[in-house]
PDB file of C-alpha atoms in Angstrom:
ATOM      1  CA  UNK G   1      21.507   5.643-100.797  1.00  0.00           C
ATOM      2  CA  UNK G   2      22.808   2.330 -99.373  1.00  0.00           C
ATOM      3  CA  UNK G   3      25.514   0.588-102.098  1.00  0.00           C
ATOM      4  CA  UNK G   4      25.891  -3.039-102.091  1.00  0.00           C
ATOM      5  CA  UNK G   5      29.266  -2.970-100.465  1.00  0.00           C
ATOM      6  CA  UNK G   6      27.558  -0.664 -97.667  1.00  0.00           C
ATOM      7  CA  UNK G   7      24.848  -3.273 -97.107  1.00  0.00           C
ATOM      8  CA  UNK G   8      27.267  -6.134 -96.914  1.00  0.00           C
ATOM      9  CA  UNK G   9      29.577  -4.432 -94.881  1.00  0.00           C
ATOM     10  CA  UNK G  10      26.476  -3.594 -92.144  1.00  0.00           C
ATOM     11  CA  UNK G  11      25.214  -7.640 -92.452  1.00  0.00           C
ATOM     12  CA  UNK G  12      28.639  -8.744 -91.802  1.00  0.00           C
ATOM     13  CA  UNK G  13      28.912  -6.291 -88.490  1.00  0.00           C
ATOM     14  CA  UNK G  14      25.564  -7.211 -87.457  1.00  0.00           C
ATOM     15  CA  UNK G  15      26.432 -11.303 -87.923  1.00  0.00           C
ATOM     16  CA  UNK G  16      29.527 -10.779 -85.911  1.00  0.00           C
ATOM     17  CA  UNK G  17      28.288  -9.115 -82.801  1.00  0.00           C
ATOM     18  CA  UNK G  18      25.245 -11.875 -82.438  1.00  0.00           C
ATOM     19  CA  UNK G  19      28.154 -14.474 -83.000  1.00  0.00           C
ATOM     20  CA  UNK G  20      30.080 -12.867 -80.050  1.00  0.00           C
ATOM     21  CA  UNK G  21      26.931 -12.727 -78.131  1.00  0.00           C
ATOM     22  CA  UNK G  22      26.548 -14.841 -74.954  1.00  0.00           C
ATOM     23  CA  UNK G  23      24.011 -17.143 -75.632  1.00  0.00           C
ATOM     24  CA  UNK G  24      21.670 -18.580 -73.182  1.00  0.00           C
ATOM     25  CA  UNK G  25      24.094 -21.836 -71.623  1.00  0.00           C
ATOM     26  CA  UNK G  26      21.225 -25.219 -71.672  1.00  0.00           C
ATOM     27  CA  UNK G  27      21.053 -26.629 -68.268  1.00  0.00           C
ATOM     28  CA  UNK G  28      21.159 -30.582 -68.270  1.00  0.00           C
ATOM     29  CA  UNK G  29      18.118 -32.666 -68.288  1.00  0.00           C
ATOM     30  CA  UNK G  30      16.616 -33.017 -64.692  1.00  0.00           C
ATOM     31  CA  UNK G  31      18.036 -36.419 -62.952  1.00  0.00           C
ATOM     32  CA  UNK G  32      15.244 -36.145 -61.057  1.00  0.00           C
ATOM     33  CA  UNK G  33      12.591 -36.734 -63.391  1.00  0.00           C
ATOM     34  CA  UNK G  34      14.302 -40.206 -64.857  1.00  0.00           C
ATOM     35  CA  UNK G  35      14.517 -40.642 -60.842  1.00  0.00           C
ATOM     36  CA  UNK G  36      11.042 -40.684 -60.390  1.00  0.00           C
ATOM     37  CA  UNK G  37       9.984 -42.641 -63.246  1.00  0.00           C
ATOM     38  CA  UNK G  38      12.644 -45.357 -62.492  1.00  0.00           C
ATOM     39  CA  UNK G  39      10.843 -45.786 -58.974  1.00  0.00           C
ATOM     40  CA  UNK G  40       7.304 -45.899 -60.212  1.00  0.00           C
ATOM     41  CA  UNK G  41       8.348 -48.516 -62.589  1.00  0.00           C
ATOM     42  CA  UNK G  42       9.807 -50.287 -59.566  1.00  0.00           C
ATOM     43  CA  UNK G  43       6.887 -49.929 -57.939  1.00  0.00           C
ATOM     44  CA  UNK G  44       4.112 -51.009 -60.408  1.00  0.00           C
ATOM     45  CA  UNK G  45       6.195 -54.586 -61.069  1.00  0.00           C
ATOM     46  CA  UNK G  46       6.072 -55.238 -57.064  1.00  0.00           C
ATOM     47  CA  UNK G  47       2.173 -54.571 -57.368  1.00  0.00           C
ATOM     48  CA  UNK G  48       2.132 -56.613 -60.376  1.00  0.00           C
ATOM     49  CA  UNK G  49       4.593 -59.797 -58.416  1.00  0.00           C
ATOM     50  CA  UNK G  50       1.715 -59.333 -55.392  1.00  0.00           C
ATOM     51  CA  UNK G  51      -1.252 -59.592 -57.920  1.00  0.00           C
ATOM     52  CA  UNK G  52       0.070 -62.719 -59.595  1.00  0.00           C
ATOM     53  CA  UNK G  53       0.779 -64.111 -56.017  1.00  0.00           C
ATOM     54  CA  UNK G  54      -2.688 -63.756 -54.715  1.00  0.00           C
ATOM     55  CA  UNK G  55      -4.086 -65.021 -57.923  1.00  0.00           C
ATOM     56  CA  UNK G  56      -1.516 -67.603 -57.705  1.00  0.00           C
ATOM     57  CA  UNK G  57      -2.791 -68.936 -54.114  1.00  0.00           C
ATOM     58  CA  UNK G  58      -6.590 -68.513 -55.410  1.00  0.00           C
ATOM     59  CA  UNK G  59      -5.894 -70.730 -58.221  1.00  0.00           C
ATOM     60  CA  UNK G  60      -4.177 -73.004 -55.982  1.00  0.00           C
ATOM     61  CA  UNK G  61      -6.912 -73.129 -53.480  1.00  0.00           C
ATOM     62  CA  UNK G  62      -9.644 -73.726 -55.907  1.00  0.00           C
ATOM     63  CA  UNK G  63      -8.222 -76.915 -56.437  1.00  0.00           C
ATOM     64  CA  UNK G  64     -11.243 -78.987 -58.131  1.00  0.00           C
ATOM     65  CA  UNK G  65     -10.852 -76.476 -61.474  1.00  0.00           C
ATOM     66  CA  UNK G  66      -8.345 -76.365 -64.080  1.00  0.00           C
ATOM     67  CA  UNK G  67      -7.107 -72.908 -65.190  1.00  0.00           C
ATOM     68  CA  UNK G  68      -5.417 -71.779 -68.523  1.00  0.00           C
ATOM     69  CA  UNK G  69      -3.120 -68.895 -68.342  1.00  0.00           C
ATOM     70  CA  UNK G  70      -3.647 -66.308 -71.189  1.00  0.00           C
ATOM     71  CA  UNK G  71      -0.341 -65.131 -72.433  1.00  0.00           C
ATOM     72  CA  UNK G  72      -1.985 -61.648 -72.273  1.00  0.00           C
ATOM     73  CA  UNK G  73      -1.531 -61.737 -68.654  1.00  0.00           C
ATOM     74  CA  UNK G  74      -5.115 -63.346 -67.256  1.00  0.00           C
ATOM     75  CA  UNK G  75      -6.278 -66.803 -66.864  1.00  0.00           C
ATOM     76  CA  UNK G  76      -9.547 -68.302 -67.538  1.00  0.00           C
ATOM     77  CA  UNK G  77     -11.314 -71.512 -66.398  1.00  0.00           C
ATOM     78  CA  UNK G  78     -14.535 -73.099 -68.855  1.00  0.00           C
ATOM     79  CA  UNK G  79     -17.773 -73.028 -66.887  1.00  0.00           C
ATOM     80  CA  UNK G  80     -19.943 -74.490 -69.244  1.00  0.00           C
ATOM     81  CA  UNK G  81     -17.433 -75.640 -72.300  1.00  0.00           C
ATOM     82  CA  UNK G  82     -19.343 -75.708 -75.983  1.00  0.00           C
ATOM     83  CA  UNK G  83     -17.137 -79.117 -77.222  1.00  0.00           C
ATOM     84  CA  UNK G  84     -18.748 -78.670 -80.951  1.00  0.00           C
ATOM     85  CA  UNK G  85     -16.552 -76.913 -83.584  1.00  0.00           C
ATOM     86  CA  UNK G  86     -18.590 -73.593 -83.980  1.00  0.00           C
ATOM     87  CA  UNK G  87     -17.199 -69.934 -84.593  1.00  0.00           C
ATOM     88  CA  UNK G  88     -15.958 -67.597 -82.390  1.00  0.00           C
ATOM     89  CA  UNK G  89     -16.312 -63.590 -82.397  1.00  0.00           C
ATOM     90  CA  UNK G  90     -13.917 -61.778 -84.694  1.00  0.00           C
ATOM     91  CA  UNK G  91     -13.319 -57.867 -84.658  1.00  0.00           C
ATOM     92  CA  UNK G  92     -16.023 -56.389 -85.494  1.00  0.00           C
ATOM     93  CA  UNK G  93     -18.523 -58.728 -84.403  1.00  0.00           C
ATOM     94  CA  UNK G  94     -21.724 -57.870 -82.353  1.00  0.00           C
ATOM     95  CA  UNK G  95     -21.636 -59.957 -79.391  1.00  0.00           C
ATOM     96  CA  UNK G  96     -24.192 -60.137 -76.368  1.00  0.00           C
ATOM     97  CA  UNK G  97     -22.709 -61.153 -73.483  1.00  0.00           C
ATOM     98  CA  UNK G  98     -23.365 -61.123 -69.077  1.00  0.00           C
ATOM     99  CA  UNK G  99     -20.843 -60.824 -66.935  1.00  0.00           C
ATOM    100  CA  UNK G 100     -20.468 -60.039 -63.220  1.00  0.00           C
ATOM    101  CA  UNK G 101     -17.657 -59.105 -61.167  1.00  0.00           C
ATOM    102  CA  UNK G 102     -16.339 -60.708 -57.730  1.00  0.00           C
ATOM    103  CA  UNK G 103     -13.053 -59.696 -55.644  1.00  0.00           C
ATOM    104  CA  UNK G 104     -10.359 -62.747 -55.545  1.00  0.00           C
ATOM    105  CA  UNK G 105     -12.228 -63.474 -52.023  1.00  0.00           C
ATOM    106  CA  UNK G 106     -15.608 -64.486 -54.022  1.00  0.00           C
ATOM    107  CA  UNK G 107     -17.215 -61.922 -52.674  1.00  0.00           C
ATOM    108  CA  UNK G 108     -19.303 -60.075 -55.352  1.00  0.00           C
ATOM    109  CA  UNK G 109     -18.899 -56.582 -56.984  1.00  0.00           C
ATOM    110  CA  UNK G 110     -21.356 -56.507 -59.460  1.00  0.00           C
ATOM    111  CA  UNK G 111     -24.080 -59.009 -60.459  1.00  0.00           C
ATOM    112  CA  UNK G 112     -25.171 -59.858 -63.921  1.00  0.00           C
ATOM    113  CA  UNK G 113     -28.190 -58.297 -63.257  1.00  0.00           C
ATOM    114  CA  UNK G 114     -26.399 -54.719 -62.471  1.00  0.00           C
ATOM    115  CA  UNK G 115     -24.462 -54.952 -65.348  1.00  0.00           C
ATOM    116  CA  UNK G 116     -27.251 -56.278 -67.386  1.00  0.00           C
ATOM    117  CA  UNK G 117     -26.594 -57.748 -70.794  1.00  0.00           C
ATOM    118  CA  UNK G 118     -24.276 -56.169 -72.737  1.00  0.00           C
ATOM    119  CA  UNK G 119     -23.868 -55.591 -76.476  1.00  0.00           C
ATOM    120  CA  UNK G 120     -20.119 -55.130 -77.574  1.00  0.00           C
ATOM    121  CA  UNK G 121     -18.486 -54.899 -80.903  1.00  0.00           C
ATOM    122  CA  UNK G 122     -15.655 -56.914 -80.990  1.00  0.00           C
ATOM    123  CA  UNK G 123     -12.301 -54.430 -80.591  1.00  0.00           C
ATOM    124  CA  UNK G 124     -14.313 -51.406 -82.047  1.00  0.00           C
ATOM    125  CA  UNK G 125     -15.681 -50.184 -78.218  1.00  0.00           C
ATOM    126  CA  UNK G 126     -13.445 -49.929 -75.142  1.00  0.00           C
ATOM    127  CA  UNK G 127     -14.062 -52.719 -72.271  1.00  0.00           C
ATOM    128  CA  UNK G 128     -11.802 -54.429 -70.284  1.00  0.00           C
ATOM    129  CA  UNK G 129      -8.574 -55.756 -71.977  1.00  0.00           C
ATOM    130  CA  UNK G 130      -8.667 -59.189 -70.439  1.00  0.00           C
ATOM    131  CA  UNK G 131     -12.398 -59.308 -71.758  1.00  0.00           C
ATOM    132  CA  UNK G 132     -11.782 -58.271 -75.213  1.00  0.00           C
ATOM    133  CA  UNK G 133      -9.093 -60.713 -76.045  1.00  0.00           C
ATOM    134  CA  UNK G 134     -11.412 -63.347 -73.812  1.00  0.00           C
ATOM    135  CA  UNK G 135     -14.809 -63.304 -75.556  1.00  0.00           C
ATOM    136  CA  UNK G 136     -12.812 -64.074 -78.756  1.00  0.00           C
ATOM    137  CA  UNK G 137     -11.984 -67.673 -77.074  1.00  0.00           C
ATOM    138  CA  UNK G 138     -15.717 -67.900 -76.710  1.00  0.00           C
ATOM    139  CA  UNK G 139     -18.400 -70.191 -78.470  1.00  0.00           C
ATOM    140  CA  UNK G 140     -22.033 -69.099 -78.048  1.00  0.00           C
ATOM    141  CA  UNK G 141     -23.258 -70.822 -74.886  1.00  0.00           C
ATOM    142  CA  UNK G 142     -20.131 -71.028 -73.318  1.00  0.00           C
ATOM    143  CA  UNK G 143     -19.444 -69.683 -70.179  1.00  0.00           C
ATOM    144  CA  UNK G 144     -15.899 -68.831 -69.002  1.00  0.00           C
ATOM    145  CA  UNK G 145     -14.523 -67.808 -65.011  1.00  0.00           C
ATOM    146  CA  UNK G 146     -11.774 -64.864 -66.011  1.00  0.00           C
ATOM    147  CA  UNK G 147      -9.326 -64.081 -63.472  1.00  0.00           C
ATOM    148  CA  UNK G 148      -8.065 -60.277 -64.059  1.00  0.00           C
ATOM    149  CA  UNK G 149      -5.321 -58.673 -62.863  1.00  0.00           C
ATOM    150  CA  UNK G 150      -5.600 -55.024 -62.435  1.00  0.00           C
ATOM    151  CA  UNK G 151      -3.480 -53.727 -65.014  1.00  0.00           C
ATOM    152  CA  UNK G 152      -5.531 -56.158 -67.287  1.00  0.00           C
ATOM    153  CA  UNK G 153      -8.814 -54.141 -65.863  1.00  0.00           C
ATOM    154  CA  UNK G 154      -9.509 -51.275 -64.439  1.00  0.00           C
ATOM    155  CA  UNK G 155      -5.989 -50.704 -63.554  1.00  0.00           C
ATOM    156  CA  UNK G 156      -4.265 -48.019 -60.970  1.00  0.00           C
ATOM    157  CA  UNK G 157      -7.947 -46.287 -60.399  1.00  0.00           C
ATOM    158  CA  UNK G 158     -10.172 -49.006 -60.198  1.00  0.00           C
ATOM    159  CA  UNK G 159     -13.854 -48.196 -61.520  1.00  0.00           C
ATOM    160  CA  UNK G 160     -14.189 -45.360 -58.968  1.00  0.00           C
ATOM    161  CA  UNK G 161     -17.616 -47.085 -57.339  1.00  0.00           C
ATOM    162  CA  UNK G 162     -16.988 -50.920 -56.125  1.00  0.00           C
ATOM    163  CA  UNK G 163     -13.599 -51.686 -57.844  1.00  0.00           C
ATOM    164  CA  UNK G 164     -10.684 -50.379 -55.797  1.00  0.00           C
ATOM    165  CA  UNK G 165      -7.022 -49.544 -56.415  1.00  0.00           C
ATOM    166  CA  UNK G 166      -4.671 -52.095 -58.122  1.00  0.00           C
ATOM    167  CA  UNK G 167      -7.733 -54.964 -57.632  1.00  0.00           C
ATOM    168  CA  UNK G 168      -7.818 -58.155 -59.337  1.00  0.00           C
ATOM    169  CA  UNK G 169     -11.463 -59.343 -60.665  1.00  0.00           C
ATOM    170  CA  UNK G 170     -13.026 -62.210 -61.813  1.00  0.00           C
ATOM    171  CA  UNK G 171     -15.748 -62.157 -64.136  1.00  0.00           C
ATOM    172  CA  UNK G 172     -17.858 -65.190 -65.089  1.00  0.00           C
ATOM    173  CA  UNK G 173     -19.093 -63.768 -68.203  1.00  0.00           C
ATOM    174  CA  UNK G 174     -21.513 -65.667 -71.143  1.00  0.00           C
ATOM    175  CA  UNK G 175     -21.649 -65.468 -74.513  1.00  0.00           C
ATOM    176  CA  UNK G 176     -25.834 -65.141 -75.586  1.00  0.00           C
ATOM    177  CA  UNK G 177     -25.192 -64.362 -79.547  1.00  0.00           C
ATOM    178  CA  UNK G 178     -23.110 -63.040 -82.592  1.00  0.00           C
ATOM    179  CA  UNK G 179     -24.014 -61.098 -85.157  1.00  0.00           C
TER     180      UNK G 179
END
């Protein structure tokens, strides 16, 4: 029969050989990995600096249009401007909306009629970022020319089908209704 003594006595040898034990030494956090994420980050804000610039010179050379620049990071020009104090959409709004897609060259990507109309609910579905915070601006009738940079649409990937890599869009999109 084990006495209290002999049980203490046998915990107290047992806690002293693990505490003399060599325990596993941690090897420092990779270099490499901070590295690598350092130079991606590099590299995305070049892309970024040669988006802006070729928006830059398409604003530039569209000379007869004024353009606003969003501070989320696209710009927008009024098509068809609704002067009269009506609402806008708000989250959670039911909006119908075309849009079509063209490359910074004015070449087009996707017609309105390919997209078709579209019904979106205001921040509750996933769609473009640029167009989400855009059709907010937007009075029913109104048409408005978005220029997108990538990162602001479909981003490193592009759509997979007629958007490529790191492309800008433009969308001319309208707002039909809200509900």
């Amino acid at each position: 029969m084990f006495s209290f003594q002999s049980i203490h006595r046998q915990l107290f040898v047992f806690l002293s050989f693990i505490s003399c034990s060599e325990q596993e030494v941690r090897k420092p956090i990779s270099s490499s990995k901070t590295h690598t994420l350092l130079s991606t980050v590099k590299a995305l804000k070049e892309i970024n600096k040669i988006e802006e610039a070729k928006i830059e010179n398409y604003i530039k050379k569209d000379s007869l249009h004024d353009y606003i620049r969003s501070s989320n990071g696209f710009w927008y020009q009024y098509i068809n401007k609704i002067e009269l104090d009506t609402i806008t959409p708000k989250k959670g709004d039911l909006v119908k909306i075309t849009y079509d897609f063209l490359d910074l060259n004015n070449l087009t990507i996707y017609t309105k009629e390919e997209n078709s109309i579209r019904e979106y609910r205001v921040d509750e579905e996933d769609f473009i970022p640029a167009l989400q915070i855009g059709i907010k601006l937007m009075k029913v009738g109104e048409t408005i020319k978005f220029i997108i940079p990538s990162y602001n649409a479909y981003g490193l990937l592009g759509d997979e089908r007629g958007i490529g890599i790191n492309q800008s869009i433009i969308s001319r999109v309208t707002l039909i209704n809200i509900k």
